[in-house]
């Protein structure tokens, strides 16, 4: 094994790319569907958006004023749904793009939700546990009246997790004077969270990647796999693919990356991450950077970090057979045709990472019914829902001779436009 001495991965592309990508994908679907000018005008912009500025007292006594956002893109098919992101580069344009993608994702997998997203411009890794809780509770307070089980239901995203959701649920419940479990999903199981939610996005990535590999004539058992990102999505996807017999040859996170052609052990990496804050430098591994990882000759490349990772600048270097978009928007529209020319099969984000919102929907349903399903029941139902969406995308892709991303967006946009149209115009 050769040592690859490379700089650590810390940078990210400008958020502007995300909204440009989202709009380009929408326009392409709208053109394909011959969508009316009226529907285009409605669906191209968010229904509502808020920017909130709020003070938080830090551990050293300083007061910092932070900025947060919530964007509800569309609610024609039901309450809005979408994660909350804590990241230093989060801004309104990024949140707008992510909210729009949530609308399409919910419609594609046919759950009765619209799309939303939220974020706070903050680096959660630089906060103490007390500061993190204070930021979360104050942001939740700013969202009072904007979120709720019948309005808009947040969930975890980059930089947030089940604990964050528990604090939001508690804050909103304190204000209501009674417990409101359905205000967020992705809660800890002991607090009304669903069995299987923590792994749901990664499980959906594994299910859809397995299908795409099979279509390419590759068995996941024995397939070589590289994963970018080792958080909520990347860790679960890596672990579940490993359990299916996939050989993890490289993984990166924000602190760097690890490689081993004989295979990495995700459980050991998780333990090392917990101890040190990054997988970089884990025993028995060689360092690797993002650029190298994205160009590895592997059967499956899982993108589970951030948007805009494969662009027209690096797409021609990709040698993976299948790309699974665990992240939202990791491949920009100009990169898509380059990948297609190389014969790379892409499982588009709104399908690939929809496991999270599917099980979030199950959690919301369980909360409304005050009834809990078993982990097996959740996994079975998840598989059924995501395979139905996969089959619908594959059928449209084949019948129209279009790529999977356009097929997925066409199905989703047509469902939302139809709901919007049937509801009619008020007043
Ligand atoms: P997370 O914060 O739990 O994990 C993000 C991971 O990416 C971390 O391991 C981080 O170290 C890594 N990372 C950040 N910058 C990186 C870089 N430059 N190079 C390599 N790695 C880098 O976030 P998450 O919830 O796993 O979300 C990841 C992606 O999946 C996002 O695009 C998110 O919108 C999407 N997503 C998340 C969910 C969910 O259920 N959490 C659902 C659907 C989609």
Short mmCIF file of C-alpha atoms and ligand atoms in Angstrom, two decimals:
data_model
loop_
_atom_site.label_atom_id
_atom_site.label_comp_id
_atom_site.label_asym_id
_atom_site.label_seq_id
_atom_site.Cartn_x
_atom_site.Cartn_y
_atom_site.Cartn_z
CA UNK A 1 0.00 0.00 0.00
CA UNK A 2 1.44 3.44 -0.93
CA UNK A 3 1.14 6.47 1.31
CA UNK A 4 -0.73 9.37 -0.23
CA UNK A 5 0.35 12.63 1.38
CA UNK A 6 -2.34 15.16 0.67
CA UNK A 7 -3.90 18.29 2.18
CA UNK A 8 -6.88 17.88 4.49
CA UNK A 9 -10.40 18.47 3.28
CA UNK A 10 -11.75 21.63 4.85
CA UNK A 11 -13.13 23.79 2.08
CA UNK A 12 -16.53 23.71 0.36
CA UNK A 13 -17.90 25.26 -2.78
CA UNK A 14 -19.99 28.43 -2.68
CA UNK A 15 -23.58 27.89 -1.64
CA UNK A 16 -24.81 29.83 -4.69
CA UNK A 17 -24.20 26.69 -6.71
CA UNK A 18 -26.95 24.86 -4.85
CA UNK A 19 -29.78 27.20 -5.82
CA UNK A 20 -28.50 27.46 -9.39
CA UNK A 21 -28.40 23.67 -9.56
CA UNK A 22 -31.87 23.30 -8.05
CA UNK A 23 -33.39 25.78 -10.50
CA UNK A 24 -31.65 24.24 -13.49
CA UNK A 25 -32.93 20.79 -12.52
CA UNK A 26 -36.44 22.19 -12.05
CA UNK A 27 -36.41 24.00 -15.41
CA UNK A 28 -35.28 20.83 -17.14
CA UNK A 29 -38.15 18.87 -15.61
CA UNK A 30 -40.61 21.69 -16.35
CA UNK A 31 -39.51 21.74 -20.02
CA UNK A 32 -39.84 17.97 -20.23
CA UNK A 33 -43.36 18.14 -18.76
CA UNK A 34 -44.36 21.20 -20.84
CA UNK A 35 -45.40 22.73 -17.54
CA UNK A 36 -47.64 25.79 -17.78
CA UNK A 37 -46.12 29.24 -17.20
CA UNK A 38 -48.36 29.58 -14.16
CA UNK A 39 -47.10 26.37 -12.53
CA UNK A 40 -43.50 27.31 -13.30
CA UNK A 41 -43.93 30.71 -11.71
CA UNK A 42 -45.42 29.22 -8.54
CA UNK A 43 -42.97 26.33 -8.14
CA UNK A 44 -39.78 28.21 -8.99
CA UNK A 45 -39.92 30.30 -5.80
CA UNK A 46 -40.43 29.51 -2.10
CA UNK A 47 -43.88 30.04 -0.61
CA UNK A 48 -42.48 31.59 2.58
CA UNK A 49 -39.11 32.30 4.12
CA UNK A 50 -37.83 33.77 7.35
CA UNK A 51 -34.45 35.13 8.42
CA UNK A 52 -34.00 35.46 12.17
CA UNK A 53 -31.18 37.11 14.12
CA UNK A 54 -30.88 36.13 17.75
CA UNK A 55 -28.45 36.66 20.63
CA UNK A 56 -26.81 33.79 22.49
CA UNK A 57 -24.64 34.12 25.61
CA UNK A 58 -21.42 32.18 25.13
CA UNK A 59 -19.56 30.38 27.92
CA UNK A 60 -17.09 33.27 28.32
CA UNK A 61 -19.93 35.77 28.87
CA UNK A 62 -19.81 37.32 25.37
CA UNK A 63 -23.09 37.73 23.51
CA UNK A 64 -23.03 36.52 19.90
CA UNK A 65 -25.79 37.40 17.46
CA UNK A 66 -26.43 34.46 15.15
CA UNK A 67 -28.48 34.25 11.96
CA UNK A 68 -30.89 31.43 11.15
CA UNK A 69 -33.31 30.65 8.33
CA UNK A 70 -36.42 28.63 7.61
CA UNK A 71 -37.74 28.32 4.09
CA UNK A 72 -41.04 26.63 3.22
CA UNK A 73 -40.85 26.01 -0.49
CA UNK A 74 -44.21 24.40 -1.15
CA UNK A 75 -47.08 23.01 0.93
CA UNK A 76 -49.53 21.95 -1.78
CA UNK A 77 -49.34 18.26 -0.82
CA UNK A 78 -49.23 18.65 2.97
CA UNK A 79 -47.28 20.22 5.83
CA UNK A 80 -43.76 21.28 4.97
CA UNK A 81 -40.93 18.92 5.90
CA UNK A 82 -37.17 19.33 5.96
CA UNK A 83 -34.06 19.29 8.09
CA UNK A 84 -32.23 21.93 10.08
CA UNK A 85 -28.56 22.47 9.26
CA UNK A 86 -25.92 24.01 11.51
CA UNK A 87 -22.97 24.97 9.32
CA UNK A 88 -20.70 28.04 9.09
CA UNK A 89 -21.39 28.50 5.35
CA UNK A 90 -25.19 28.11 5.52
CA UNK A 91 -27.05 31.03 3.96
CA UNK A 92 -30.52 31.81 2.65
CA UNK A 93 -29.74 30.67 -0.91
CA UNK A 94 -28.47 27.30 0.25
CA UNK A 95 -31.56 26.82 2.43
CA UNK A 96 -33.82 27.82 -0.49
CA UNK A 97 -32.25 25.15 -2.68
CA UNK A 98 -32.49 22.50 0.02
CA UNK A 99 -36.17 23.40 0.66
CA UNK A 100 -36.99 23.02 -3.04
CA UNK A 101 -35.25 19.64 -3.17
CA UNK A 102 -37.34 18.56 -0.15
CA UNK A 103 -40.56 19.37 -2.05
CA UNK A 104 -39.50 17.12 -4.92
CA UNK A 105 -38.22 14.37 -2.61
CA UNK A 106 -41.46 14.14 -0.63
CA UNK A 107 -43.50 14.08 -3.84
CA UNK A 108 -41.26 11.46 -5.47
CA UNK A 109 -41.68 9.01 -2.60
CA UNK A 110 -45.33 10.01 -2.30
CA UNK A 111 -45.42 11.05 1.35
CA UNK A 112 -48.02 13.74 2.11
CA UNK A 113 -45.58 16.56 2.80
CA UNK A 114 -44.37 19.70 1.13
CA UNK A 115 -40.76 20.86 1.32
CA UNK A 116 -38.88 23.07 3.77
CA UNK A 117 -35.40 23.51 5.18
CA UNK A 118 -33.76 25.50 7.93
CA UNK A 119 -30.31 26.42 9.05
CA UNK A 120 -28.18 28.45 11.40
CA UNK A 121 -24.91 29.97 10.23
CA UNK A 122 -22.72 28.51 12.94
CA UNK A 123 -19.99 25.91 13.36
CA UNK A 124 -21.45 23.43 15.88
CA UNK A 125 -18.02 21.87 16.39
CA UNK A 126 -16.80 25.17 17.87
CA UNK A 127 -19.60 25.29 20.48
CA UNK A 128 -19.61 23.75 23.95
CA UNK A 129 -22.54 21.41 24.74
CA UNK A 130 -24.19 24.22 26.74
CA UNK A 131 -23.74 26.74 23.91
CA UNK A 132 -25.08 24.24 21.38
CA UNK A 133 -28.18 23.71 23.48
CA UNK A 134 -28.64 27.48 23.93
CA UNK A 135 -28.35 28.10 20.16
CA UNK A 136 -30.81 25.30 19.42
CA UNK A 137 -33.41 26.38 21.98
CA UNK A 138 -33.24 30.04 20.99
CA UNK A 139 -33.53 29.20 17.28
CA UNK A 140 -36.47 26.91 18.10
CA UNK A 141 -38.08 29.79 19.95
CA UNK A 142 -37.64 32.03 16.90
CA UNK A 143 -39.48 29.35 14.88
CA UNK A 144 -42.49 29.38 17.26
CA UNK A 145 -45.66 29.51 15.18
CA UNK A 146 -43.71 28.73 12.00
CA UNK A 147 -43.16 25.03 12.74
CA UNK A 148 -45.59 22.47 14.17
CA UNK A 149 -46.99 19.00 13.42
CA UNK A 150 -49.53 20.41 10.96
CA UNK A 151 -47.42 23.27 9.61
CA UNK A 152 -43.79 22.36 9.11
CA UNK A 153 -41.84 19.54 10.74
CA UNK A 154 -38.02 19.85 10.99
CA UNK A 155 -35.57 16.92 11.23
CA UNK A 156 -31.78 16.49 11.53
CA UNK A 157 -29.40 17.53 8.76
CA UNK A 158 -25.72 18.52 8.60
CA UNK A 159 -24.43 19.45 12.06
CA UNK A 160 -27.61 18.42 13.91
CA UNK A 161 -28.83 15.09 15.30
CA UNK A 162 -31.40 13.39 17.55
CA UNK A 163 -30.29 15.43 20.58
CA UNK A 164 -30.88 18.67 18.65
CA UNK A 165 -34.38 17.47 17.81
CA UNK A 166 -35.05 16.58 21.46
CA UNK A 167 -34.14 20.16 22.52
CA UNK A 168 -36.40 21.65 19.82
CA UNK A 169 -39.26 19.37 20.83
CA UNK A 170 -38.79 20.25 24.50
CA UNK A 171 -38.60 24.00 23.81
CA UNK A 172 -41.77 24.05 21.71
CA UNK A 173 -43.53 21.78 24.24
CA UNK A 174 -42.60 24.15 27.09
CA UNK A 175 -44.17 27.02 25.15
CA UNK A 176 -47.29 24.98 24.36
CA UNK A 177 -47.67 23.79 27.95
CA UNK A 178 -47.96 20.17 26.86
CA UNK A 179 -45.78 17.63 25.03
CA UNK A 180 -45.82 17.99 21.24
CA UNK A 181 -43.84 15.01 19.93
CA UNK A 182 -44.88 15.53 16.27
CA UNK A 183 -43.20 18.96 15.99
CA UNK A 184 -39.92 17.37 14.85
CA UNK A 185 -38.81 13.96 13.59
CA UNK A 186 -35.49 12.25 14.11
CA UNK A 187 -35.96 12.41 17.89
CA UNK A 188 -34.34 9.85 20.21
CA UNK A 189 -36.46 6.67 20.38
CA UNK A 190 -37.06 7.23 24.11
CA UNK A 191 -38.78 10.51 23.26
CA UNK A 192 -41.17 9.37 20.55
CA UNK A 193 -38.56 8.93 17.85
CA UNK A 194 -39.04 6.08 15.41
CA UNK A 195 -37.04 2.91 15.52
CA UNK A 196 -34.75 2.98 12.51
CA UNK A 197 -34.81 6.76 11.91
CA UNK A 198 -31.15 7.27 12.78
CA UNK A 199 -30.07 4.79 10.08
CA UNK A 200 -32.93 5.50 7.67
CA UNK A 201 -31.15 7.77 5.19
CA UNK A 202 -28.12 5.49 5.08
CA UNK A 203 -30.40 2.46 4.71
CA UNK A 204 -32.16 4.07 1.75
CA UNK A 205 -28.76 4.83 0.21
CA UNK A 206 -27.80 1.18 0.64
CA UNK A 207 -31.11 -0.12 -0.83
CA UNK A 208 -30.99 2.14 -3.90
CA UNK A 209 -27.25 1.67 -4.44
CA UNK A 210 -27.74 -2.11 -4.34
CA UNK A 211 -30.44 -1.84 -7.01
CA UNK A 212 -28.31 0.43 -9.23
CA UNK A 213 -25.30 -1.86 -8.85
CA UNK A 214 -27.47 -4.86 -9.78
CA UNK A 215 -28.68 -3.01 -12.89
CA UNK A 216 -25.00 -2.53 -13.80
CA UNK A 217 -24.41 -6.27 -13.26
CA UNK A 218 -22.46 -5.79 -10.00
CA UNK A 219 -23.24 -7.63 -6.75
CA UNK A 220 -22.98 -5.39 -3.70
CA UNK A 221 -21.35 -8.35 -1.95
CA UNK A 222 -17.72 -7.88 -2.90
CA UNK A 223 -18.19 -4.47 -4.55
CA UNK A 224 -15.51 -1.86 -3.88
CA UNK A 225 -16.88 1.27 -2.24
CA UNK A 226 -15.66 4.80 -1.48
CA UNK A 227 -17.65 7.12 0.79
CA UNK A 228 -17.36 10.91 1.16
CA UNK A 229 -18.72 12.02 4.56
CA UNK A 230 -19.00 9.94 7.72
CA UNK A 231 -21.88 11.61 9.58
CA UNK A 232 -25.60 10.80 9.96
CA UNK A 233 -25.82 9.55 6.37
CA UNK A 234 -22.29 8.43 5.47
CA UNK A 235 -21.62 6.40 8.60
CA UNK A 236 -24.90 4.48 8.37
CA UNK A 237 -24.54 3.93 4.62
CA UNK A 238 -20.95 2.71 5.04
CA UNK A 239 -21.89 0.36 7.89
CA UNK A 240 -24.93 -1.11 6.11
CA UNK A 241 -23.08 -1.54 2.80
CA UNK A 242 -20.24 -3.20 4.74
CA UNK A 243 -22.80 -5.56 6.35
CA UNK A 244 -24.01 -6.46 2.82
CA UNK A 245 -20.46 -7.48 1.88
CA UNK A 246 -19.30 -4.23 0.23
CA UNK A 247 -15.56 -3.50 0.66
CA UNK A 248 -14.99 0.04 1.93
CA UNK A 249 -11.69 1.11 0.41
CA UNK A 250 -11.76 4.84 1.26
CA UNK A 251 -13.74 7.30 3.40
CA UNK A 252 -13.24 11.04 3.94
CA UNK A 253 -14.67 13.47 6.46
CA UNK A 254 -14.04 17.13 7.24
CA UNK A 255 -10.80 16.29 9.05
CA UNK A 256 -9.25 14.24 6.24
CA UNK A 257 -9.63 10.71 4.97
CA UNK A 258 -8.65 7.08 5.36
CA UNK A 259 -7.95 4.39 2.78
CA UNK A 260 -7.19 0.69 2.82
CA UNK A 261 -7.50 -1.43 -0.33
CA UNK A 262 -8.13 -4.49 1.85
CA UNK A 263 -11.17 -2.84 3.42
CA UNK A 264 -11.94 -0.46 6.27
CA UNK A 265 -13.91 -1.40 9.37
CA UNK A 266 -16.70 1.17 9.92
CA UNK A 267 -17.22 0.23 13.59
CA UNK A 268 -13.54 0.91 14.34
CA UNK A 269 -13.69 4.20 12.44
CA UNK A 270 -16.80 5.27 14.37
CA UNK A 271 -15.06 4.57 17.68
CA UNK A 272 -11.96 6.51 16.52
CA UNK A 273 -14.18 9.41 15.36
CA UNK A 274 -15.87 9.53 18.76
CA UNK A 275 -12.48 9.71 20.47
CA UNK A 276 -10.75 12.22 18.18
CA UNK A 277 -13.45 14.13 16.25
CA UNK A 278 -12.36 12.77 12.86
CA UNK A 279 -11.68 9.46 11.15
CA UNK A 280 -8.35 10.85 9.84
CA UNK A 281 -5.34 9.00 11.21
CA UNK A 282 -7.27 5.90 12.30
CA UNK A 283 -4.92 2.95 12.90
CA UNK A 284 -4.26 0.65 9.95
CA UNK A 285 -5.23 3.24 7.34
CA UNK A 286 -3.50 5.46 4.81
CA UNK A 287 -4.46 9.11 4.40
CA UNK A 288 -6.48 10.15 1.36
CA UNK A 289 -8.06 13.45 0.31
CA UNK A 290 -11.38 14.20 -1.40
CA UNK A 291 -9.89 14.78 -4.84
CA UNK A 292 -8.28 11.34 -4.81
CA UNK A 293 -11.34 9.65 -3.32
CA UNK A 294 -13.67 11.11 -5.95
CA UNK A 295 -11.44 9.73 -8.71
CA UNK A 296 -11.00 6.21 -7.29
CA UNK A 297 -11.62 3.22 -9.52
CA UNK A 298 -14.45 1.69 -7.47
CA UNK A 299 -17.78 0.03 -8.14
CA UNK A 300 -19.70 2.45 -5.90
CA UNK A 301 -19.01 6.03 -4.84
CA UNK A 302 -21.29 7.28 -2.06
CA UNK A 303 -21.42 11.07 -1.74
CA UNK A 304 -22.64 11.84 1.79
CA UNK A 305 -21.08 15.19 2.71
CA UNK A 306 -22.22 18.39 1.01
CA UNK A 307 -23.49 19.82 -2.27
CA UNK A 308 -21.33 20.68 -5.27
CA UNK A 309 -18.64 18.01 -4.89
CA UNK A 310 -18.59 16.74 -8.49
CA UNK A 311 -18.62 19.57 -10.99
CA UNK A 312 -17.62 20.06 -14.62
CA UNK A 313 -14.07 20.60 -13.31
CA UNK A 314 -13.60 17.12 -11.85
CA UNK A 315 -16.39 14.94 -13.34
CA UNK A 316 -14.14 13.65 -16.12
CA UNK A 317 -11.84 12.12 -13.45
CA UNK A 318 -14.59 9.92 -11.97
CA UNK A 319 -13.96 6.20 -12.47
CA UNK A 320 -16.75 4.80 -10.27
CA UNK A 321 -19.39 2.63 -11.94
CA UNK A 322 -22.26 3.91 -9.75
CA UNK A 323 -22.65 7.14 -7.76
CA UNK A 324 -25.13 7.15 -4.87
CA UNK A 325 -26.12 10.68 -3.90
CA UNK A 326 -26.55 10.39 -0.13
CA UNK A 327 -26.00 14.16 0.10
CA UNK A 328 -28.30 16.74 -1.46
CA UNK A 329 -26.98 18.21 -4.69
CA UNK A 330 -23.47 16.67 -4.61
CA UNK A 331 -23.29 16.58 -8.43
CA UNK A 332 -23.90 19.85 -10.31
CA UNK A 333 -26.00 19.87 -13.51
CA UNK A 334 -23.02 20.56 -15.82
CA UNK A 335 -21.32 17.43 -14.41
CA UNK A 336 -24.28 15.14 -15.20
CA UNK A 337 -23.70 14.78 -18.97
CA UNK A 338 -19.97 14.28 -18.42
CA UNK A 339 -20.68 11.39 -16.04
CA UNK A 340 -23.27 9.97 -18.44
CA UNK A 341 -20.70 10.02 -21.28
CA UNK A 342 -18.32 8.09 -19.03
CA UNK A 343 -21.04 5.49 -18.44
CA UNK A 344 -21.35 6.37 -14.74
CA UNK A 345 -24.81 5.56 -13.35
CA UNK A 346 -26.08 8.12 -10.83
CA UNK A 347 -28.79 7.43 -8.24
CA UNK A 348 -30.21 10.96 -7.90
CA UNK A 349 -30.35 12.57 -4.46
CA UNK A 350 -34.13 12.98 -4.21
CA UNK A 351 -34.41 9.20 -4.60
CA UNK A 352 -31.16 7.99 -3.03
CA UNK A 353 -31.36 9.89 0.27
CA UNK A 354 -35.15 9.80 0.64
CA UNK A 355 -34.98 7.10 3.34
CA UNK A 356 -34.68 9.82 5.97
CA UNK A 357 -37.86 11.61 5.05
CA UNK A 358 -39.71 8.34 4.50
CA UNK A 359 -38.98 7.21 8.08
CA UNK A 360 -39.57 10.77 9.31
CA UNK A 361 -43.05 10.40 7.83
CA UNK A 362 -43.42 7.08 9.67
CA UNK A 363 -42.31 8.80 12.90
CA UNK A 364 -44.84 11.61 12.40
CA UNK A 365 -47.59 9.04 11.77
CA UNK A 366 -46.59 7.04 14.88
CA UNK A 367 -46.58 10.25 16.97
CA UNK A 368 -50.05 11.25 15.73
CA UNK A 369 -51.30 7.74 16.55
CA UNK A 370 -49.36 7.50 19.84
CA UNK A 371 -48.25 4.10 18.60
CA UNK A 372 -44.77 2.68 17.97
CA UNK A 373 -43.72 0.28 15.20
CA UNK A 374 -40.90 -2.27 15.48
CA UNK A 375 -37.52 -1.75 13.80
CA UNK A 376 -38.30 -4.59 11.36
CA UNK A 377 -41.64 -3.06 10.42
CA UNK A 378 -39.98 0.31 9.78
CA UNK A 379 -37.24 -1.25 7.63
CA UNK A 380 -39.78 -3.33 5.64
CA UNK A 381 -42.01 -0.34 4.98
CA UNK A 382 -39.01 1.83 4.09
CA UNK A 383 -37.84 -0.73 1.57
CA UNK A 384 -41.29 -0.96 0.00
CA UNK A 385 -41.70 2.81 -0.35
CA UNK A 386 -38.23 3.49 -1.70
CA UNK A 387 -38.36 0.53 -4.13
CA UNK A 388 -41.70 1.76 -5.47
CA UNK A 389 -40.09 5.13 -6.16
CA UNK A 390 -37.02 3.42 -7.65
CA UNK A 391 -39.25 1.34 -9.95
CA UNK A 392 -41.25 4.39 -11.05
CA UNK A 393 -38.06 6.31 -11.86
CA UNK A 394 -36.60 3.32 -13.73
CA UNK A 395 -39.83 2.83 -15.72
CA UNK A 396 -39.99 6.48 -16.82
CA UNK A 397 -36.25 6.53 -17.54
CA UNK A 398 -36.62 3.49 -19.82
CA UNK A 399 -39.88 4.48 -21.51
CA UNK A 400 -38.72 8.03 -22.34
CA UNK A 401 -35.02 7.30 -22.80
CA UNK A 402 -34.09 9.97 -20.24
CA UNK A 403 -31.63 9.96 -17.33
CA UNK A 404 -32.67 9.01 -13.80
CA UNK A 405 -32.36 12.56 -12.46
CA UNK A 406 -34.73 13.98 -15.05
CA UNK A 407 -37.12 11.05 -14.54
CA UNK A 408 -37.15 11.58 -10.76
CA UNK A 409 -37.70 15.32 -11.07
CA UNK A 410 -40.38 14.89 -13.73
CA UNK A 411 -42.38 12.51 -11.51
CA UNK A 412 -42.01 14.80 -8.49
CA UNK A 413 -42.71 18.11 -10.22
CA UNK A 414 -45.77 16.72 -12.00
CA UNK A 415 -47.22 15.50 -8.68
CA UNK A 416 -46.72 18.86 -6.99
CA UNK A 417 -48.01 20.82 -10.00
CA UNK A 418 -51.08 18.57 -10.11
CA UNK A 419 -51.83 19.09 -6.41
CA UNK A 420 -51.38 22.83 -6.83
CA UNK A 421 -53.68 22.86 -9.83
CA UNK A 422 -56.43 20.70 -8.26
CA UNK A 423 -56.52 22.93 -5.18
CA UNK A 424 -57.38 25.89 -7.39
CA UNK A 425 -56.69 29.54 -6.70
CA UNK A 426 -57.49 31.31 -3.42
CA UNK A 427 -59.20 33.77 -3.26
P1 LIG B 1 -23.49 15.29 9.18
O1 LIG B 1 -23.12 16.64 9.67
O2 LIG B 1 -23.98 14.27 10.13
O3 LIG B 1 -22.27 14.66 8.36
C1 LIG B 1 -21.61 15.35 7.35
C2 LIG B 1 -20.33 14.59 7.09
O4 LIG B 1 -19.64 15.21 5.99
C3 LIG B 1 -19.36 14.62 8.28
O5 LIG B 1 -18.71 13.38 8.37
C4 LIG B 1 -18.38 15.71 7.89
O6 LIG B 1 -17.13 15.55 8.52
C5 LIG B 1 -18.31 15.46 6.40
N1 LIG B 1 -17.76 16.59 5.64
C6 LIG B 1 -18.04 17.91 5.76
N2 LIG B 1 -17.29 18.60 4.90
C7 LIG B 1 -16.56 17.70 4.21
C8 LIG B 1 -15.60 17.80 3.18
N3 LIG B 1 -15.24 18.97 2.67
N4 LIG B 1 -15.05 16.64 2.73
C9 LIG B 1 -15.38 15.45 3.23
N5 LIG B 1 -16.28 15.30 4.20
C10 LIG B 1 -16.86 16.41 4.68
O7 LIG B 1 -24.57 15.53 8.01
P2 LIG B 1 -25.59 14.47 7.41
O8 LIG B 1 -26.88 14.62 8.12
O9 LIG B 1 -24.95 13.14 7.29
O10 LIG B 1 -25.81 15.08 5.96
C11 LIG B 1 -24.93 14.82 4.87
C12 LIG B 1 -25.65 15.14 3.56
O11 LIG B 1 -26.81 14.31 3.46
C13 LIG B 1 -26.16 16.57 3.42
O12 LIG B 1 -26.14 16.92 2.07
C14 LIG B 1 -27.60 16.46 3.89
O13 LIG B 1 -28.42 17.51 3.41
C15 LIG B 1 -27.97 15.12 3.30
N6 LIG B 1 -29.11 14.45 3.90
C16 LIG B 1 -29.16 14.18 5.23
C17 LIG B 1 -30.25 13.49 5.76
C18 LIG B 1 -30.34 13.07 7.21
O14 LIG B 1 -31.23 12.30 7.54
N7 LIG B 1 -29.46 13.52 8.08
C19 LIG B 1 -31.29 13.10 4.91
C20 LIG B 1 -31.20 13.38 3.55
C21 LIG B 1 -30.11 14.05 3.06
#
